[in-house]
Amino acid sequence: MDPKRVAKDTAVAVQNYLTYQAVRIAINQLTETNPGLAIWLRQFSAGNNFQQSEMYLEGLLKENKELGLRIMTIRQHLAEEIMEFMPEMVQTNIRQANMEHRRELLERMTQSPPIISSNPAESTHPELDANEHSD
Amino acid sequence: MDPKRVAKDTAVAVQNYLTYQAVRIAINQLTETNPGLAIWLRQFSAGNNFQQSEMYLEGLLKENKELGLRIMTIRQHLAEEIMEFMPEMVQTNIRQANMEHRRELLERMTQSPPIISSNPAESTHPELDANEHSD
């Protein structure tokens, strides 16, 4: 395990993801103000998987520098607004998801076959059933 | 722009990404200790794009619970080790990348076309050329 490499790769992945989100936001904004340009940007961005967001921006800046600059501004703004919450959010989410997986696993491992668990008393303590019925 | 939604989506994306990295780490570790299981995990994980990492883990836990638990532990460990550095890393990377794009754009915009810039005086002020030659 090399946490430094993973940290570096994760930062790049987040940068790509925020660029993708910035493009979505720009398309939404343009849909209101300039539908034609929104369609153009959607088409330009289609097929781009945003694994190479810097190359995407480089291409966009050559085609329409205002749009490129706008998306750069939006992603920087997004990073400033949301990144401070990421450590807590991600750690909490992973802890909770792991807990949930462990709970389900434990349930599966301790579960008797369905026909028994549907009425546990009947199968494990038939004598109690007999008592209940006799009361 | 809805930063809360973007924050939530980004946290999920990071969770998926760290699960993917945890699987890579587990495969690497197993390649040393249990090559057969490494191949099995590689095959089980192939074709999975880790956009649905909880479903992936659910499936893995049913097939091999030790491996599933191991990957859950690794991703939690990764989150604890690297997330604290993410806000600074991502913001710095985006600022730097944006600065670089702006620098390149400015360079392109202020650059004269190659044939002129190679000898600007010749094309823009032919009279100077004439003077130079006459001198």
Tab-separated table of C-alpha atoms in Angstrom:
chain	number	residue	atom	x	y	z
A	1	MET	CA	0.000	0.000	0.000
A	2	ASP	CA	1.341	3.406	-0.991
A	3	PRO	CA	-0.956	6.059	0.507
A	4	LYS	CA	0.972	8.908	-1.152
A	5	ARG	CA	0.371	7.516	-4.616
A	6	VAL	CA	-3.281	6.831	-3.798
A	7	ALA	CA	-3.651	10.390	-2.434
A	8	LYS	CA	-2.177	11.829	-5.623
A	9	ASP	CA	-4.368	9.661	-7.872
A	10	THR	CA	-7.459	10.463	-5.812
A	11	ALA	CA	-6.790	14.213	-6.071
A	12	VAL	CA	-6.597	13.870	-9.865
A	13	ALA	CA	-9.820	11.825	-9.894
A	14	VAL	CA	-11.602	14.508	-7.835
A	15	GLN	CA	-10.245	17.248	-10.122
A	16	ASN	CA	-11.657	15.373	-13.129
A	17	TYR	CA	-14.949	14.819	-11.349
A	18	LEU	CA	-15.331	18.489	-10.379
A	19	THR	CA	-14.584	19.490	-13.976
A	20	TYR	CA	-17.358	17.164	-15.111
A	21	GLN	CA	-19.724	18.705	-12.534
A	22	ALA	CA	-18.691	22.217	-13.660
A	23	VAL	CA	-19.567	21.315	-17.259
A	24	ARG	CA	-22.974	20.025	-16.142
A	25	ILE	CA	-23.590	23.260	-14.231
A	26	ALA	CA	-22.498	25.382	-17.218
A	27	ILE	CA	-24.838	23.444	-19.547
A	28	ASN	CA	-27.723	23.938	-17.100
A	29	GLN	CA	-27.036	27.657	-16.819
A	30	LEU	CA	-26.740	28.066	-20.598
A	31	THR	CA	-29.966	26.166	-21.182
A	32	GLU	CA	-31.699	29.179	-19.580
A	33	THR	CA	-29.632	31.968	-21.085
A	34	ASN	CA	-28.315	30.660	-24.403
A	35	PRO	CA	-29.929	27.349	-25.452
A	36	GLY	CA	-27.948	27.151	-28.686
A	37	LEU	CA	-24.644	27.355	-26.849
A	38	ALA	CA	-25.913	24.831	-24.288
A	39	ILE	CA	-26.513	22.363	-27.127
A	40	TRP	CA	-23.090	23.108	-28.600
A	41	LEU	CA	-21.366	22.524	-25.237
A	42	ARG	CA	-23.328	19.339	-24.657
A	43	GLN	CA	-22.261	18.051	-28.065
A	44	PHE	CA	-18.650	19.131	-27.568
A	45	SER	CA	-18.556	17.342	-24.198
A	46	ALA	CA	-20.380	14.194	-25.332
A	47	GLY	CA	-18.209	11.125	-25.435
A	48	ASN	CA	-15.691	12.780	-23.132
A	49	ASN	CA	-15.283	10.624	-20.025
A	50	PHE	CA	-13.463	13.375	-18.104
A	51	GLN	CA	-10.586	11.124	-17.194
A	52	GLN	CA	-8.467	13.720	-18.976
A	53	SER	CA	-10.153	16.920	-17.939
A	54	GLU	CA	-7.130	19.128	-18.644
A	55	MET	CA	-7.005	17.934	-22.244
A	56	TYR	CA	-10.751	18.504	-22.491
A	57	LEU	CA	-10.317	22.089	-21.254
A	58	GLU	CA	-7.394	22.679	-23.592
A	59	GLY	CA	-9.593	21.644	-26.512
A	60	LEU	CA	-12.531	23.701	-25.303
A	61	LEU	CA	-10.399	26.824	-24.814
A	62	LYS	CA	-9.346	26.582	-28.454
A	63	GLU	CA	-12.964	26.306	-29.637
A	64	ASN	CA	-14.618	28.753	-27.258
A	65	LYS	CA	-12.377	30.452	-24.747
A	66	GLU	CA	-15.219	32.141	-22.811
A	67	LEU	CA	-16.808	28.750	-22.116
A	68	GLY	CA	-13.472	27.221	-21.163
A	69	LEU	CA	-12.742	30.062	-18.746
A	70	ARG	CA	-16.247	29.814	-17.315
A	71	ILE	CA	-15.891	26.105	-16.574
A	72	MET	CA	-12.470	26.691	-15.018
A	73	THR	CA	-14.013	29.318	-12.739
A	74	ILE	CA	-16.929	27.067	-11.774
A	75	ARG	CA	-14.723	24.099	-10.868
A	76	GLN	CA	-12.422	26.266	-8.758
A	77	HIS	CA	-15.454	27.711	-7.010
A	78	LEU	CA	-16.850	24.197	-6.422
A	79	ALA	CA	-13.532	23.023	-4.980
A	80	GLU	CA	-13.473	25.980	-2.603
A	81	GLU	CA	-17.066	25.399	-1.543
A	82	ILE	CA	-17.182	21.648	-1.015
A	83	MET	CA	-13.710	20.192	-0.474
A	84	GLU	CA	-13.514	21.150	3.194
A	85	PHE	CA	-16.454	18.800	3.876
A	86	MET	CA	-15.046	15.853	1.925
A	87	PRO	CA	-12.816	14.226	4.570
A	88	GLU	CA	-15.647	13.954	7.089
A	89	MET	CA	-18.276	13.001	4.490
A	90	VAL	CA	-16.218	10.277	2.821
A	91	GLN	CA	-14.973	8.767	6.083
A	92	THR	CA	-18.458	8.742	7.578
A	93	ASN	CA	-19.998	7.255	4.419
A	94	ILE	CA	-17.410	4.490	4.215
A	95	ARG	CA	-17.696	3.660	7.920
A	96	GLN	CA	-21.481	3.480	7.648
A	97	ALA	CA	-21.439	1.440	4.430
A	98	ASN	CA	-18.920	-0.985	5.963
A	99	MET	CA	-21.031	-1.301	9.101
A	100	GLU	CA	-24.079	-2.032	6.983
A	101	HIS	CA	-22.229	-4.706	4.966
A	102	ARG	CA	-20.994	-6.322	8.214
A	103	ARG	CA	-24.494	-6.264	9.685
A	104	GLU	CA	-25.944	-7.945	6.586
A	105	LEU	CA	-23.149	-10.499	6.538
A	106	LEU	CA	-23.698	-11.333	10.202
A	107	GLU	CA	-27.418	-11.628	9.627
A	108	ARG	CA	-26.826	-14.036	6.738
A	109	MET	CA	-24.325	-16.086	8.746
A	110	THR	CA	-26.517	-16.408	11.838
A	111	GLN	CA	-29.748	-16.828	9.939
A	112	SER	CA	-31.415	-20.239	10.111
A	113	PRO	CA	-33.014	-21.431	6.864
A	114	PRO	CA	-36.184	-19.422	6.068
A	115	ILE	CA	-38.696	-22.112	7.076
A	116	ILE	CA	-37.273	-22.235	10.618
A	117	SER	CA	-36.730	-18.478	11.111
A	118	SER	CA	-40.329	-17.702	10.133
A	119	ASN	CA	-41.378	-19.099	13.480
A	120	PRO	CA	-38.292	-19.739	15.611
A	121	ALA	CA	-40.133	-20.712	18.816
A	122	GLU	CA	-41.910	-23.555	17.089
A	123	SER	CA	-38.708	-25.236	15.967
A	124	THR	CA	-36.282	-24.472	18.776
A	125	HIS	CA	-38.563	-24.835	21.750
A	126	PRO	CA	-41.510	-27.009	20.856
A	127	GLU	CA	-42.182	-27.493	24.567
A	128	LEU	CA	-43.001	-23.738	24.917
A	129	ASP	CA	-45.482	-24.014	22.076
A	130	ALA	CA	-47.110	-26.925	23.846
A	131	ASN	CA	-47.356	-24.867	27.068
A	132	GLU	CA	-48.819	-21.878	25.215
A	133	HIS	CA	-51.416	-24.033	23.582
A	134	SER	CA	-52.345	-25.708	26.843
A	135	ASP	CA	-52.833	-22.317	28.607
B	1	MET	CA	-25.458	25.579	-8.865
B	2	ASP	CA	-26.263	23.376	-5.900
B	3	PRO	CA	-23.063	22.830	-3.902
B	4	LYS	CA	-24.756	20.475	-1.454
B	5	ARG	CA	-25.784	18.095	-4.216
B	6	VAL	CA	-22.324	18.312	-5.788
B	7	ALA	CA	-20.723	17.650	-2.383
B	8	LYS	CA	-22.886	14.567	-1.879
B	9	ASP	CA	-22.199	13.250	-5.396
B	10	THR	CA	-18.476	13.923	-5.028
B	11	ALA	CA	-18.355	12.026	-1.721
B	12	VAL	CA	-19.986	9.028	-3.435
B	13	ALA	CA	-17.527	9.285	-6.338
B	14	VAL	CA	-14.583	9.326	-3.913
B	15	GLN	CA	-16.024	6.366	-2.001
B	16	ASN	CA	-16.253	4.419	-5.283
B	17	TYR	CA	-12.747	5.477	-6.244
B	18	LEU	CA	-11.245	4.411	-2.899
B	19	THR	CA	-13.016	1.054	-3.199
B	20	TYR	CA	-11.408	0.620	-6.627
B	21	GLN	CA	-7.999	1.521	-5.159
B	22	ALA	CA	-8.579	-0.917	-2.265
B	23	VAL	CA	-9.292	-3.711	-4.771
B	24	ARG	CA	-6.080	-2.872	-6.643
B	25	ILE	CA	-4.120	-2.989	-3.387
B	26	ALA	CA	-5.727	-6.299	-2.374
B	27	ILE	CA	-4.883	-7.828	-5.772
B	28	ASN	CA	-1.281	-6.645	-5.456
B	29	GLN	CA	-0.964	-8.055	-1.946
B	30	LEU	CA	-2.513	-11.384	-2.983
B	31	THR	CA	-0.227	-11.668	-5.996
B	32	GLU	CA	2.591	-12.170	-3.464
B	33	THR	CA	0.790	-14.342	-0.929
B	34	ASN	CA	-1.899	-16.216	-2.852
B	35	PRO	CA	-1.551	-15.841	-6.642
B	36	GLY	CA	-4.546	-18.066	-7.343
B	37	LEU	CA	-6.844	-15.884	-5.250
B	38	ALA	CA	-5.319	-12.759	-6.852
B	39	ILE	CA	-6.349	-14.088	-10.268
B	40	TRP	CA	-9.811	-14.949	-8.959
B	41	LEU	CA	-10.302	-11.442	-7.511
B	42	ARG	CA	-9.002	-9.840	-10.693
B	43	GLN	CA	-11.483	-11.838	-12.729
B	44	PHE	CA	-14.332	-11.161	-10.303
B	45	SER	CA	-13.590	-7.412	-10.470
B	46	ALA	CA	-13.040	-7.238	-14.242
B	47	GLY	CA	-15.729	-5.370	-16.100
B	48	ASN	CA	-16.799	-3.660	-12.883
B	49	ASN	CA	-16.481	0.092	-13.338
B	50	PHE	CA	-16.847	0.781	-9.600
B	51	GLN	CA	-19.635	3.280	-10.102
B	52	GLN	CA	-21.628	0.980	-7.832
B	53	SER	CA	-19.023	-0.068	-5.327
B	54	GLU	CA	-21.527	-1.066	-2.628
B	55	MET	CA	-23.208	-3.496	-5.013
B	56	TYR	CA	-19.777	-4.797	-5.991
B	57	LEU	CA	-18.936	-5.409	-2.309
B	58	GLU	CA	-22.294	-7.026	-1.665
B	59	GLY	CA	-21.608	-9.470	-4.499
B	60	LEU	CA	-18.049	-10.106	-3.337
B	61	LEU	CA	-19.119	-10.738	0.269
B	62	LYS	CA	-21.456	-13.456	-0.978
B	63	GLU	CA	-18.676	-15.120	-2.999
B	64	ASN	CA	-15.773	-14.672	-0.587
B	65	LYS	CA	-16.506	-12.865	2.646
B	66	GLU	CA	-12.863	-12.702	3.805
B	67	LEU	CA	-11.905	-10.818	0.636
B	68	GLY	CA	-14.909	-8.530	0.921
B	69	LEU	CA	-14.074	-7.688	4.531
B	70	ARG	CA	-10.444	-7.151	3.601
B	71	ILE	CA	-11.310	-4.645	0.886
B	72	MET	CA	-13.710	-2.846	3.240
B	73	THR	CA	-10.913	-2.544	5.793
B	74	ILE	CA	-8.417	-1.293	3.215
B	75	ARG	CA	-10.732	1.408	1.859
B	76	GLN	CA	-11.574	2.652	5.358
B	77	HIS	CA	-7.877	2.754	6.166
B	78	LEU	CA	-7.160	4.642	2.914
B	79	ALA	CA	-9.911	7.180	3.682
B	80	GLU	CA	-8.441	7.761	7.148
B	81	GLU	CA	-4.937	8.144	5.752
B	82	ILE	CA	-5.466	10.380	2.751
B	83	MET	CA	-8.737	12.319	2.994
B	84	GLU	CA	-7.363	14.978	5.317
B	85	PHE	CA	-4.978	16.061	2.536
B	86	MET	CA	-7.610	16.163	-0.206
B	87	PRO	CA	-9.031	19.690	0.267
B	88	GLU	CA	-5.616	21.314	-0.002
B	89	MET	CA	-4.381	19.016	-2.779
B	90	VAL	CA	-7.452	19.385	-4.994
B	91	GLN	CA	-7.733	23.145	-4.545
B	92	THR	CA	-4.048	23.661	-5.247
B	93	ASN	CA	-4.117	21.371	-8.301
B	94	ILE	CA	-7.154	23.110	-9.778
B	95	ARG	CA	-5.721	26.583	-9.139
B	96	GLN	CA	-2.447	25.602	-10.765
B	97	ALA	CA	-4.103	23.897	-13.731
B	98	ASN	CA	-6.368	26.918	-14.266
B	99	MET	CA	-3.396	29.275	-14.088
B	100	GLU	CA	-1.550	27.172	-16.651
B	101	HIS	CA	-4.549	27.172	-19.026
B	102	ARG	CA	-4.861	30.968	-18.666
B	103	ARG	CA	-1.147	31.419	-19.316
B	104	GLU	CA	-1.327	29.307	-22.495
B	105	LEU	CA	-4.451	31.125	-23.644
B	106	LEU	CA	-2.825	34.519	-23.122
B	107	GLU	CA	0.240	33.364	-24.985
B	108	ARG	CA	-1.874	32.231	-27.932
B	109	MET	CA	-3.893	35.450	-27.945
B	110	THR	CA	-0.887	37.792	-27.867
B	111	GLN	CA	1.138	35.767	-30.324
B	112	SER	CA	1.300	37.164	-33.881
B	113	PRO	CA	0.922	34.607	-36.681
B	114	PRO	CA	4.222	32.732	-37.189
B	115	ILE	CA	5.097	34.214	-40.626
B	116	ILE	CA	4.733	37.793	-39.351
B	117	SER	CA	6.303	37.261	-35.940
B	118	SER	CA	9.385	35.757	-37.578
B	119	ASN	CA	10.130	39.163	-39.029
B	120	PRO	CA	7.471	41.656	-37.974
B	121	ALA	CA	9.095	44.730	-39.504
B	122	GLU	CA	9.060	43.250	-43.014
B	123	SER	CA	5.266	42.828	-43.213
B	124	THR	CA	3.880	45.616	-41.098
B	125	HIS	CA	6.193	48.403	-42.154
B	126	PRO	CA	7.462	47.764	-45.682
B	127	GLU	CA	8.671	51.353	-45.843
B	128	LEU	CA	11.161	50.591	-43.065
B	129	ASP	CA	12.441	47.691	-45.075
B	130	ALA	CA	12.934	49.991	-48.016
B	131	ASN	CA	14.800	52.451	-45.807
B	132	GLU	CA	16.947	49.723	-44.350
B	133	HIS	CA	17.862	48.488	-47.791
B	134	SER	CA	18.616	51.991	-49.042
B	135	ASP	CA	20.902	52.647	-46.054
